[in-house]
CSV table of C-alpha atoms in Angstrom, one decimal:
chain,number,residue,atom,x,y,z
Y,29,UNK,CA,-6.1,-12.8,1.8
Y,30,UNK,CA,-3.4,-10.9,0.4
Y,31,UNK,CA,-4.7,-8.0,-1.1
Y,32,UNK,CA,-3.3,-4.8,-2.2
Y,33,UNK,CA,-3.3,-2.1,0.7
Y,34,UNK,CA,-4.4,0.7,-1.6
Y,35,UNK,CA,-3.5,4.3,-0.8
Y,36,UNK,CA,-6.3,6.5,0.5
Y,37,UNK,CA,-4.9,9.6,-0.9
Y,38,UNK,CA,-5.6,9.5,-4.8
Y,39,UNK,CA,-6.6,11.1,-8.0
Y,40,UNK,CA,-8.6,13.9,-6.1
Y,41,UNK,CA,-5.3,15.9,-6.5
Y,42,UNK,CA,-6.2,16.2,-10.4
Y,43,UNK,CA,-7.1,19.7,-11.3
Y,44,UNK,CA,-10.4,19.7,-13.1
Y,45,UNK,CA,-11.4,22.5,-15.6
Y,46,UNK,CA,-14.6,23.4,-17.2
Y,47,UNK,CA,-15.0,25.1,-20.6
Y,48,UNK,CA,-15.8,28.7,-20.3
Y,49,UNK,CA,-19.7,29.4,-21.4
Y,50,UNK,CA,-21.6,32.0,-21.9
Y,51,UNK,CA,-24.5,32.4,-19.3
Y,52,UNK,CA,-27.4,34.4,-19.4
Y,53,UNK,CA,-27.0,35.3,-15.6
Y,54,UNK,CA,-25.1,35.0,-12.4
Y,55,UNK,CA,-26.5,35.2,-8.7
Y,56,UNK,CA,-25.9,38.5,-7.2
Y,57,UNK,CA,-23.1,38.5,-4.4
Y,58,UNK,CA,-23.0,40.6,-1.7
Y,59,UNK,CA,-20.0,42.9,-1.5
Y,60,UNK,CA,-18.6,41.1,1.4
Y,61,UNK,CA,-19.2,37.4,0.1
Y,62,UNK,CA,-17.7,36.0,-3.2
Y,63,UNK,CA,-18.7,33.0,-5.0
Y,64,UNK,CA,-15.3,31.2,-3.4
Y,65,UNK,CA,-16.4,32.4,0.3
Y,66,UNK,CA,-20.0,30.7,-0.3
Y,67,UNK,CA,-18.0,27.4,-1.3
Y,68,UNK,CA,-15.1,27.6,1.1
Y,69,UNK,CA,-17.8,27.8,3.9
Y,70,UNK,CA,-18.7,24.4,2.9
Y,71,UNK,CA,-15.4,22.7,2.6
Y,72,UNK,CA,-15.5,21.3,6.3
Y,73,UNK,CA,-18.9,19.6,5.4
Y,74,UNK,CA,-17.4,18.4,2.0
Y,75,UNK,CA,-14.4,16.4,3.7
Y,76,UNK,CA,-16.8,15.0,6.5
Y,77,UNK,CA,-19.0,13.8,3.9
Y,78,UNK,CA,-22.1,16.0,4.9
Y,79,UNK,CA,-22.7,17.7,1.7
Y,80,UNK,CA,-23.9,15.9,-1.3
Y,81,UNK,CA,-21.1,15.6,-4.1
Y,82,UNK,CA,-23.2,16.5,-6.9
Y,83,UNK,CA,-24.4,19.6,-5.1
Y,84,UNK,CA,-20.7,20.7,-4.7
Y,85,UNK,CA,-18.7,20.0,-7.5
Y,86,UNK,CA,-19.4,20.9,-11.4
Y,87,UNK,CA,-20.1,17.9,-13.6
Y,88,UNK,CA,-17.0,18.1,-15.3
Y,89,UNK,CA,-15.0,17.7,-12.1
Y,90,UNK,CA,-17.5,14.7,-11.3
Y,91,UNK,CA,-16.6,13.0,-14.7
Y,92,UNK,CA,-12.9,13.2,-14.2
Y,93,UNK,CA,-13.2,12.3,-10.3
Y,94,UNK,CA,-16.2,10.1,-9.7
Y,95,UNK,CA,-17.5,10.3,-6.2
Y,96,UNK,CA,-16.3,7.2,-5.0
Y,97,UNK,CA,-12.9,8.1,-5.8
Y,98,UNK,CA,-13.0,11.6,-4.1
Y,99,UNK,CA,-14.5,9.7,-0.9
Y,100,UNK,CA,-11.5,7.3,-0.8
Y,101,UNK,CA,-9.2,10.4,-1.1
Y,102,UNK,CA,-11.4,12.7,1.6
Y,103,UNK,CA,-11.2,9.5,3.9
Y,104,UNK,CA,-7.5,9.2,3.6
Y,105,UNK,CA,-7.0,13.0,4.5
Y,106,UNK,CA,-9.2,12.2,7.6
Y,107,UNK,CA,-7.4,9.1,8.6
Y,108,UNK,CA,-4.2,10.9,8.5
Y,109,UNK,CA,-5.0,14.4,10.0
Y,110,UNK,CA,-8.2,13.9,11.9
Y,111,UNK,CA,-11.7,15.7,11.1
Y,112,UNK,CA,-11.8,19.1,9.5
Y,113,UNK,CA,-12.3,21.8,12.2
Y,114,UNK,CA,-11.9,25.2,10.7
Y,115,UNK,CA,-10.6,27.4,7.6
Y,116,UNK,CA,-7.7,29.5,9.0
Y,117,UNK,CA,-7.2,31.6,5.9
Y,118,UNK,CA,-8.4,32.1,2.3
Y,119,UNK,CA,-6.6,34.0,-0.6
Y,120,UNK,CA,-8.0,35.1,-3.4
Y,121,UNK,CA,-7.4,37.6,-6.3
Y,122,UNK,CA,-10.8,37.3,-8.2
Y,123,UNK,CA,-13.4,35.8,-5.7
Y,124,UNK,CA,-13.7,32.5,-7.8
Y,125,UNK,CA,-10.0,31.2,-7.6
Y,126,UNK,CA,-7.9,30.9,-4.4
Y,127,UNK,CA,-5.8,29.2,-1.7
Y,128,UNK,CA,-7.4,27.8,1.6
Y,129,UNK,CA,-5.8,26.7,4.5
Y,130,UNK,CA,-8.2,24.2,5.8
Y,131,UNK,CA,-7.4,23.2,9.4
Y,132,UNK,CA,-7.9,19.4,10.6
Y,133,UNK,CA,-7.5,18.0,13.8
Y,134,UNK,CA,-3.6,17.1,13.3
Y,135,UNK,CA,-2.7,19.4,10.6
Y,136,UNK,CA,-3.3,22.4,8.2
Y,137,UNK,CA,-3.9,21.5,4.3
Y,138,UNK,CA,-3.3,23.9,1.7
Y,139,UNK,CA,-6.4,23.6,-0.7
Y,140,UNK,CA,-6.5,25.4,-4.2
Y,141,UNK,CA,-10.3,25.7,-5.3
Y,142,UNK,CA,-11.6,27.1,-8.2
Y,143,UNK,CA,-15.4,28.0,-8.5
Y,144,UNK,CA,-17.0,27.6,-11.9
Y,145,UNK,CA,-18.7,30.6,-13.8
Y,146,UNK,CA,-22.2,28.8,-14.2
Y,147,UNK,CA,-25.2,30.0,-12.4
Y,148,UNK,CA,-24.9,27.2,-9.6
Y,149,UNK,CA,-21.2,28.2,-8.6
Y,150,UNK,CA,-20.2,24.5,-8.4
Y,151,UNK,CA,-16.6,23.8,-7.8
Y,152,UNK,CA,-14.5,22.9,-10.8
Y,153,UNK,CA,-11.3,22.3,-9.2
Y,154,UNK,CA,-10.1,21.1,-6.0
Y,155,UNK,CA,-6.5,20.4,-5.3
Y,156,UNK,CA,-4.5,19.4,-1.8
Y,157,UNK,CA,-0.9,20.7,-2.3
Y,158,UNK,CA,0.1,19.7,1.0
Y,159,UNK,CA,-0.4,19.2,4.6
Y,160,UNK,CA,1.5,20.7,7.3
Y,161,UNK,CA,1.1,18.5,10.7
Y,162,UNK,CA,1.2,20.4,13.9
Y,163,UNK,CA,3.6,19.6,16.7
Y,164,UNK,CA,3.8,16.0,15.7
Y,165,UNK,CA,6.5,13.6,16.8
Y,166,UNK,CA,7.7,10.1,16.5
Y,167,UNK,CA,7.0,9.7,20.1
Y,168,UNK,CA,3.3,10.5,19.4
Y,169,UNK,CA,3.2,8.3,16.6
Y,170,UNK,CA,4.4,5.5,18.4
Y,171,UNK,CA,2.2,5.8,21.4
Y,172,UNK,CA,-0.7,5.7,18.8
Y,173,UNK,CA,0.7,2.6,16.9
Y,174,UNK,CA,1.1,1.0,20.4
Y,175,UNK,CA,-2.6,1.4,21.3
Y,176,UNK,CA,-3.8,-0.5,18.4
Y,177,UNK,CA,-5.5,-3.7,19.6
Y,178,UNK,CA,-3.4,-6.7,18.8
Y,179,UNK,CA,0.3,-6.7,18.1
Y,180,UNK,CA,2.4,-3.9,16.3
Y,181,UNK,CA,5.9,-3.0,15.3
Y,182,UNK,CA,7.7,-0.3,13.3
Y,183,UNK,CA,10.8,1.2,12.0
Y,184,UNK,CA,12.0,4.5,10.5
Y,185,UNK,CA,15.5,4.2,9.7
Y,186,UNK,CA,18.2,6.0,7.3
Y,187,UNK,CA,19.7,3.6,5.0
Y,188,UNK,CA,23.5,4.4,4.7
Y,189,UNK,CA,26.8,2.8,3.7
Y,190,UNK,CA,27.1,1.8,7.5
Y,191,UNK,CA,23.7,0.0,7.2
Y,192,UNK,CA,20.6,0.8,9.3
Y,193,UNK,CA,20.4,3.9,11.4
Y,194,UNK,CA,17.0,3.9,13.4
Y,195,UNK,CA,15.3,7.1,13.9
Y,196,UNK,CA,12.2,5.6,15.5
Y,197,UNK,CA,11.1,2.0,16.4
Y,198,UNK,CA,9.0,-0.3,18.3
Y,199,UNK,CA,9.4,-4.0,18.2
Y,200,UNK,CA,11.6,-3.7,15.4
Y,201,UNK,CA,13.0,-7.4,15.6
Y,202,UNK,CA,9.5,-9.1,16.2
Y,203,UNK,CA,8.3,-11.4,13.6
Y,204,UNK,CA,4.9,-10.3,12.3
Y,205,UNK,CA,2.6,-11.8,9.6
Y,206,UNK,CA,3.5,-9.4,6.5
Y,207,UNK,CA,1.1,-10.9,3.7
Y,208,UNK,CA,1.9,-9.5,0.3
Y,209,UNK,CA,5.1,-7.5,1.6
Y,210,UNK,CA,7.0,-11.0,1.5
Y,211,UNK,CA,6.7,-10.2,-2.3
Y,212,UNK,CA,9.8,-7.9,-2.2
Y,213,UNK,CA,12.0,-11.0,-1.7
Y,214,UNK,CA,10.4,-12.4,-5.1
Y,215,UNK,CA,11.3,-9.1,-6.7
Y,216,UNK,CA,14.6,-9.3,-5.4
Y,217,UNK,CA,15.3,-12.7,-6.6
Y,218,UNK,CA,14.1,-11.7,-10.0
Y,219,UNK,CA,16.3,-8.5,-10.3
Y,220,UNK,CA,19.1,-11.0,-9.0
Y,221,UNK,CA,18.6,-13.1,-12.0
Y,222,UNK,CA,18.2,-10.3,-14.4
Y,223,UNK,CA,21.6,-9.0,-13.2
Y,224,UNK,CA,23.2,-12.3,-13.6
Y,225,UNK,CA,22.2,-12.5,-17.2
Y,226,UNK,CA,20.1,-15.3,-16.6
Y,227,UNK,CA,16.8,-13.6,-17.6
Y,228,UNK,CA,15.9,-10.3,-19.2
Y,229,UNK,CA,13.1,-8.1,-18.0
Y,230,UNK,CA,11.7,-8.1,-21.4
Y,231,UNK,CA,11.8,-11.9,-21.6
Y,232,UNK,CA,8.1,-13.1,-22.4
Y,233,UNK,CA,6.6,-16.0,-20.5
Y,234,UNK,CA,3.2,-17.7,-20.0
Y,235,UNK,CA,0.9,-16.8,-17.4
Y,236,UNK,CA,1.1,-20.2,-16.1
Y,237,UNK,CA,-0.6,-19.9,-12.4
Y,238,UNK,CA,-3.5,-18.6,-11.1
Y,239,UNK,CA,-4.9,-17.9,-7.5
Y,240,UNK,CA,-7.2,-16.1,-5.5
Y,241,UNK,CA,-7.8,-12.4,-5.2
Y,242,UNK,CA,-5.8,-11.6,-8.4
Y,243,UNK,CA,-6.6,-7.8,-9.3
Y,244,UNK,CA,-4.8,-7.8,-12.4
Y,245,UNK,CA,-4.9,-11.6,-13.9
Y,246,UNK,CA,-8.5,-12.9,-12.7
Y,247,UNK,CA,-10.2,-14.4,-15.7
Y,248,UNK,CA,-7.3,-14.0,-18.1
Y,249,UNK,CA,-6.8,-17.0,-20.5
Y,250,UNK,CA,-4.1,-19.5,-19.2
Y,251,UNK,CA,-0.7,-19.3,-20.8
Y,252,UNK,CA,-1.5,-15.7,-22.1
Y,253,UNK,CA,2.2,-14.2,-23.0
Y,254,UNK,CA,3.5,-11.6,-20.6
Y,255,UNK,CA,6.8,-10.1,-20.0
Y,256,UNK,CA,8.9,-10.3,-16.8
Y,257,UNK,CA,8.5,-6.8,-16.4
Y,258,UNK,CA,4.6,-6.7,-16.5
Y,259,UNK,CA,4.6,-9.7,-14.1
Y,260,UNK,CA,6.8,-7.7,-11.5
Y,261,UNK,CA,4.7,-4.4,-12.2
Y,262,UNK,CA,1.5,-6.6,-11.5
Y,263,UNK,CA,2.9,-8.4,-8.6
Y,264,UNK,CA,3.9,-5.1,-6.5
Y,265,UNK,CA,1.5,-2.2,-7.8
Y,266,UNK,CA,-1.6,-4.4,-7.4
Y,267,UNK,CA,-0.4,-7.4,-5.4
Y,268,UNK,CA,-1.5,-9.7,-8.2
Y,269,UNK,CA,-1.5,-13.4,-6.9
Y,270,UNK,CA,-1.4,-14.9,-10.4
Y,271,UNK,CA,1.7,-13.1,-11.2
Y,272,UNK,CA,3.2,-13.7,-7.9
Y,273,UNK,CA,2.4,-17.3,-8.3
Y,274,UNK,CA,3.8,-17.4,-12.0
Y,275,UNK,CA,6.9,-15.9,-11.0
Y,276,UNK,CA,7.4,-18.2,-7.9
Y,277,UNK,CA,7.2,-21.0,-10.3
Y,278,UNK,CA,9.5,-19.5,-12.9
Y,279,UNK,CA,12.5,-18.5,-10.5
Y,280,UNK,CA,12.0,-21.5,-8.4
Y,281,UNK,CA,10.8,-21.6,-4.7
Y,282,UNK,CA,14.6,-22.8,-3.4
Y,283,UNK,CA,16.1,-19.6,-4.9
Y,284,UNK,CA,13.9,-17.1,-3.4
Y,285,UNK,CA,14.3,-18.7,-0.2
Y,286,UNK,CA,18.3,-18.2,-0.6
Y,287,UNK,CA,17.7,-15.0,-1.5
Y,288,UNK,CA,15.7,-14.3,1.5
Y,289,UNK,CA,18.6,-15.7,3.7
Y,290,UNK,CA,21.3,-13.4,1.8
Y,291,UNK,CA,19.1,-10.4,2.2
Y,292,UNK,CA,19.0,-10.9,6.1
Y,293,UNK,CA,16.1,-12.3,7.3
Y,294,UNK,CA,16.5,-12.9,10.9
Y,295,UNK,CA,14.5,-16.1,11.0
Y,296,UNK,CA,13.9,-17.6,7.3
Y,297,UNK,CA,12.7,-20.9,8.3
Y,298,UNK,CA,9.2,-19.3,9.1
Y,299,UNK,CA,8.9,-18.7,5.4
Y,300,UNK,CA,10.5,-22.2,4.1
Y,301,UNK,CA,9.3,-23.5,2.3
Y,302,UNK,CA,8.0,-20.5,0.8
Y,303,UNK,CA,4.4,-20.9,0.0
Y,304,UNK,CA,2.8,-19.7,-3.2
Y,305,UNK,CA,-0.4,-17.5,-2.7
Y,306,UNK,CA,-2.8,-20.6,-3.8
Y,307,UNK,CA,-0.8,-22.9,-1.4
Y,308,UNK,CA,-1.3,-20.3,1.5
Y,309,UNK,CA,-5.0,-19.8,0.5
Y,310,UNK,CA,-5.8,-23.7,0.5
Y,311,UNK,CA,-4.2,-24.5,3.6
Y,312,UNK,CA,-6.0,-21.8,5.3
Y,313,UNK,CA,-9.3,-22.7,4.0
Y,314,UNK,CA,-11.8,-25.6,5.4
Y,315,UNK,CA,-10.9,-27.7,2.5
Y,316,UNK,CA,-7.6,-28.8,3.9
Y,317,UNK,CA,-8.3,-29.3,7.7
Y,318,UNK,CA,-6.5,-32.7,7.2
Y,319,UNK,CA,-3.3,-31.2,5.7
Y,320,UNK,CA,-3.1,-27.9,7.8
Y,321,UNK,CA,-2.2,-29.3,11.5
Y,322,UNK,CA,0.5,-31.5,9.8
Y,323,UNK,CA,2.0,-28.3,7.9
Y,324,UNK,CA,1.9,-26.3,10.9
Y,325,UNK,CA,3.7,-29.0,13.1
Y,326,UNK,CA,6.3,-30.0,10.7
Y,327,UNK,CA,9.9,-28.7,10.2
Y,328,UNK,CA,11.0,-27.3,7.1
Y,329,UNK,CA,11.8,-30.7,5.5
Y,330,UNK,CA,8.4,-32.3,6.1
Y,331,UNK,CA,6.5,-29.0,5.0
Y,332,UNK,CA,8.3,-29.1,1.7
Y,333,UNK,CA,7.5,-32.6,1.5
Y,334,UNK,CA,3.9,-32.2,2.3
Y,335,UNK,CA,3.7,-29.3,-0.3
Y,336,UNK,CA,5.2,-31.4,-3.0
Y,337,UNK,CA,3.3,-34.4,-2.2
Y,338,UNK,CA,0.0,-32.6,-2.6
Y,339,UNK,CA,0.9,-30.1,-5.5
Y,340,UNK,CA,-1.9,-31.5,-7.5
Y,341,UNK,CA,-4.5,-30.6,-4.5
Y,342,UNK,CA,-3.2,-27.1,-3.6
Y,343,UNK,CA,-4.6,-25.5,-6.8
Y,344,UNK,CA,-7.0,-22.7,-7.2
Y,345,UNK,CA,-10.0,-24.8,-7.9
Y,346,UNK,CA,-9.8,-26.2,-4.3
Y,347,UNK,CA,-9.5,-23.2,-2.6
Y,348,UNK,CA,-12.3,-22.4,0.0
Y,349,UNK,CA,-12.9,-18.9,-0.6
Y,350,UNK,CA,-16.1,-18.7,2.0
Y,351,UNK,CA,-13.3,-19.4,4.7
Y,352,UNK,CA,-12.0,-15.8,4.0
Y,353,UNK,CA,-15.4,-14.2,4.7
Y,354,UNK,CA,-15.2,-13.9,8.6
Y,355,UNK,CA,-12.0,-13.3,10.8
Y,356,UNK,CA,-8.4,-14.0,10.6
Y,357,UNK,CA,-7.1,-17.4,9.8
Y,358,UNK,CA,-4.1,-18.8,11.4
Y,359,UNK,CA,-1.9,-15.7,11.2
Y,360,UNK,CA,0.6,-16.9,13.8
Y,361,UNK,CA,1.2,-19.9,12.4
Y,362,UNK,CA,0.5,-20.1,8.5
Y,363,UNK,CA,1.5,-17.0,6.7
Y,364,UNK,CA,4.7,-15.3,5.7
Y,365,UNK,CA,6.9,-13.4,8.3
Y,366,UNK,CA,9.4,-10.9,8.8
Y,367,UNK,CA,10.4,-8.0,11.3
Y,368,UNK,CA,10.7,-4.4,10.5
Y,369,UNK,CA,14.3,-4.8,10.8
Y,370,UNK,CA,14.2,-7.6,8.3
Y,371,UNK,CA,12.2,-5.4,6.0
Y,372,UNK,CA,14.9,-2.6,6.3
Y,373,UNK,CA,17.7,-5.3,5.1
Y,374,UNK,CA,15.5,-6.3,2.1
Y,375,UNK,CA,15.2,-2.9,1.1
Y,376,UNK,CA,18.9,-2.3,1.5
Y,377,UNK,CA,19.3,-5.1,-1.1
Y,378,UNK,CA,16.6,-3.8,-3.5
Y,379,UNK,CA,18.3,-0.5,-3.5
Y,380,UNK,CA,21.9,-1.8,-4.0
Y,381,UNK,CA,20.8,-3.5,-7.1
Y,382,UNK,CA,20.5,0.1,-8.7
Y,383,UNK,CA,17.8,-1.5,-11.3
Y,384,UNK,CA,15.6,1.2,-12.8
Y,385,UNK,CA,13.1,-1.3,-13.6
Y,386,UNK,CA,13.0,-2.6,-10.0
Y,387,UNK,CA,12.6,0.8,-8.6
Y,388,UNK,CA,9.9,1.7,-11.2
Y,389,UNK,CA,7.8,-1.4,-10.2
Y,390,UNK,CA,7.7,-0.2,-6.5
Y,391,UNK,CA,6.9,3.4,-7.4
Y,392,UNK,CA,3.5,2.6,-9.5
Y,393,UNK,CA,1.7,2.7,-6.2
Y,394,UNK,CA,3.3,4.5,-3.5
Y,395,UNK,CA,0.8,3.7,-0.8
Y,396,UNK,CA,0.2,7.1,0.6
Y,397,UNK,CA,-0.8,9.2,-2.4
Y,398,UNK,CA,0.8,12.4,-3.9
Y,399,UNK,CA,0.5,14.5,-0.9
Y,400,UNK,CA,2.4,12.6,1.6
Y,401,UNK,CA,5.0,11.9,-1.4
Y,402,UNK,CA,5.8,15.4,-2.3
Y,403,UNK,CA,8.7,15.6,0.0
Y,404,UNK,CA,10.5,12.5,-1.4
Y,405,UNK,CA,12.5,12.4,-4.8
Y,406,UNK,CA,11.5,8.6,-5.2
Y,407,UNK,CA,8.8,6.7,-2.9
Y,408,UNK,CA,8.5,3.0,-3.7
Y,409,UNK,CA,6.0,0.8,-1.6
Y,410,UNK,CA,4.8,-2.6,-0.9
Y,411,UNK,CA,1.9,-3.5,1.4
Y,412,UNK,CA,0.2,-6.6,2.5
Y,413,UNK,CA,-3.3,-7.3,3.8
Y,414,UNK,CA,-5.6,-10.0,5.0
Y,415,UNK,CA,-7.9,-10.6,7.8
Y,416,UNK,CA,-6.2,-9.7,10.8
Y,417,UNK,CA,-3.0,-8.8,9.2
Y,418,UNK,CA,-1.5,-5.0,7.8
Y,419,UNK,CA,1.7,-4.5,6.5
Y,420,UNK,CA,3.1,-0.9,4.7
Y,421,UNK,CA,6.9,-0.6,3.9
Y,422,UNK,CA,8.2,2.5,2.0
Y,423,UNK,CA,11.6,2.9,0.5
Y,424,UNK,CA,12.3,6.6,-0.2
Y,425,UNK,CA,14.8,9.0,-1.4
Y,426,UNK,CA,14.4,12.4,0.6
Y,427,UNK,CA,14.4,15.7,-1.4
Y,428,UNK,CA,16.0,17.6,1.3
Y,429,UNK,CA,19.4,15.9,1.3
Y,430,UNK,CA,19.2,13.0,-1.2
Y,431,UNK,CA,19.4,10.3,1.6
Y,432,UNK,CA,17.5,7.1,1.6
Y,433,UNK,CA,14.9,5.9,4.4
Y,434,UNK,CA,12.9,2.8,5.1
Y,435,UNK,CA,9.5,3.4,6.8
Y,436,UNK,CA,7.7,0.1,7.8
Y,437,UNK,CA,4.7,-0.9,10.0
Y,438,UNK,CA,3.1,-4.1,10.9
Y,439,UNK,CA,-0.2,-4.8,12.9
Y,440,UNK,CA,-1.4,-8.1,13.4
Y,441,UNK,CA,-4.7,-9.4,15.8
Y,442,UNK,CA,-5.4,-13.0,15.4
Y,443,UNK,CA,-8.8,-12.3,17.0
Y,444,UNK,CA,-10.4,-9.9,14.8
Y,445,UNK,CA,-10.2,-7.9,11.4
Y,446,UNK,CA,-8.1,-4.8,11.4
Y,447,UNK,CA,-9.0,-1.7,9.6
Y,448,UNK,CA,-6.4,0.3,6.9
Y,449,UNK,CA,-7.6,3.7,7.9
Y,450,UNK,CA,-5.6,4.2,11.1
Y,451,UNK,CA,-2.4,2.5,9.8
Y,452,UNK,CA,-2.3,4.8,6.7
Y,453,UNK,CA,-2.7,7.6,8.7
Y,454,UNK,CA,0.2,6.6,11.2
Y,455,UNK,CA,2.6,5.5,8.5
Y,456,UNK,CA,1.8,8.8,6.6
Y,457,UNK,CA,2.7,10.7,9.7
Y,458,UNK,CA,5.9,8.6,10.2
Y,459,UNK,CA,7.0,9.4,6.6
Y,460,UNK,CA,6.2,13.1,6.9
Y,461,UNK,CA,8.3,13.2,10.0
Y,462,UNK,CA,11.4,11.2,8.2
Y,463,UNK,CA,11.0,13.8,5.4
Y,464,UNK,CA,12.0,16.6,7.8
């Protein structure tokens, strides 16, 4: 249900070098075509997945950047900028290393390429240093977001002393299912309790509650000692649900709900009582068909009583994981909700805490990768996803002038699952436009 919305643009930015070795011979090259030229001619097929990874990249590159990792990177580039269509320019001093302007349907990528000296002339380094989008605009991105099947909303806004100054938006006041993006409110309350002297980031606590789909804490021993900072890092960077539920029980459900109200959530009752991730999984599953209608129909008080009365049942052992292998599950009525403006307001709250630890937790996984982050001094992120739900929210400080911005988007479809690729590309384009 609440999975990490991973960045599609990842570590293929790394330059991988191959040690120089003596070779018996090199293939003869025509005066008009260099080793770099021959590999540049294959770049379109590399990004389109039409050439074998091992045939193009040197073994040292393959060891540093595995094929699956590079495929995720190239898929992210294609999702953001369309298919590669042409090589516009190649600049090289020696015919083996150079800079390539590779044109995609919606932008031009600057690619630094190195070709090895071995006889097979495979590529030893590939680095995308930036992408320039041609003739993009907020209106174009807004139209593409609106065309996604289901319900969508987004907001791009400057966060200043006077509050939120929107640059572009659609359905910014509508409540959307946001999945793990709700964890920003838990982080906010944790930071508030640290600021009040009630807790310290270095406090060691037991890993006390386990949940479904936990990327960091799956199969860890119960009561493993961890710091609050570790729990926060797991919760935000890999959306770990065990860390999340441990923090909810530690901080208190009601204090987090109060924090949500004080952060300016426009309809907090949608999230009261604040469900732990395991409670949400359980209630959505087939094992709790008896409780689910009562929970959905109840007011805040009745829902809280139902959760309290069934606390021994609503545990990981009773989660029916099979229920989540098909389509969306009650995303309109049994979820965590916020509007794009609500997300902007909690981002204001988080930034105002001036907590280096908090901001560092949000920056571990920036959601869009190093190319998109290049124009930002700081970029923090939280995403949320489950069947039929995608949410992406970024807090950034612009390199250009030091101003702070929020970029947030949500996509819900109660009928079918939604694909991460299109939204990653659209949000990345919104971020690029905000950077200018």
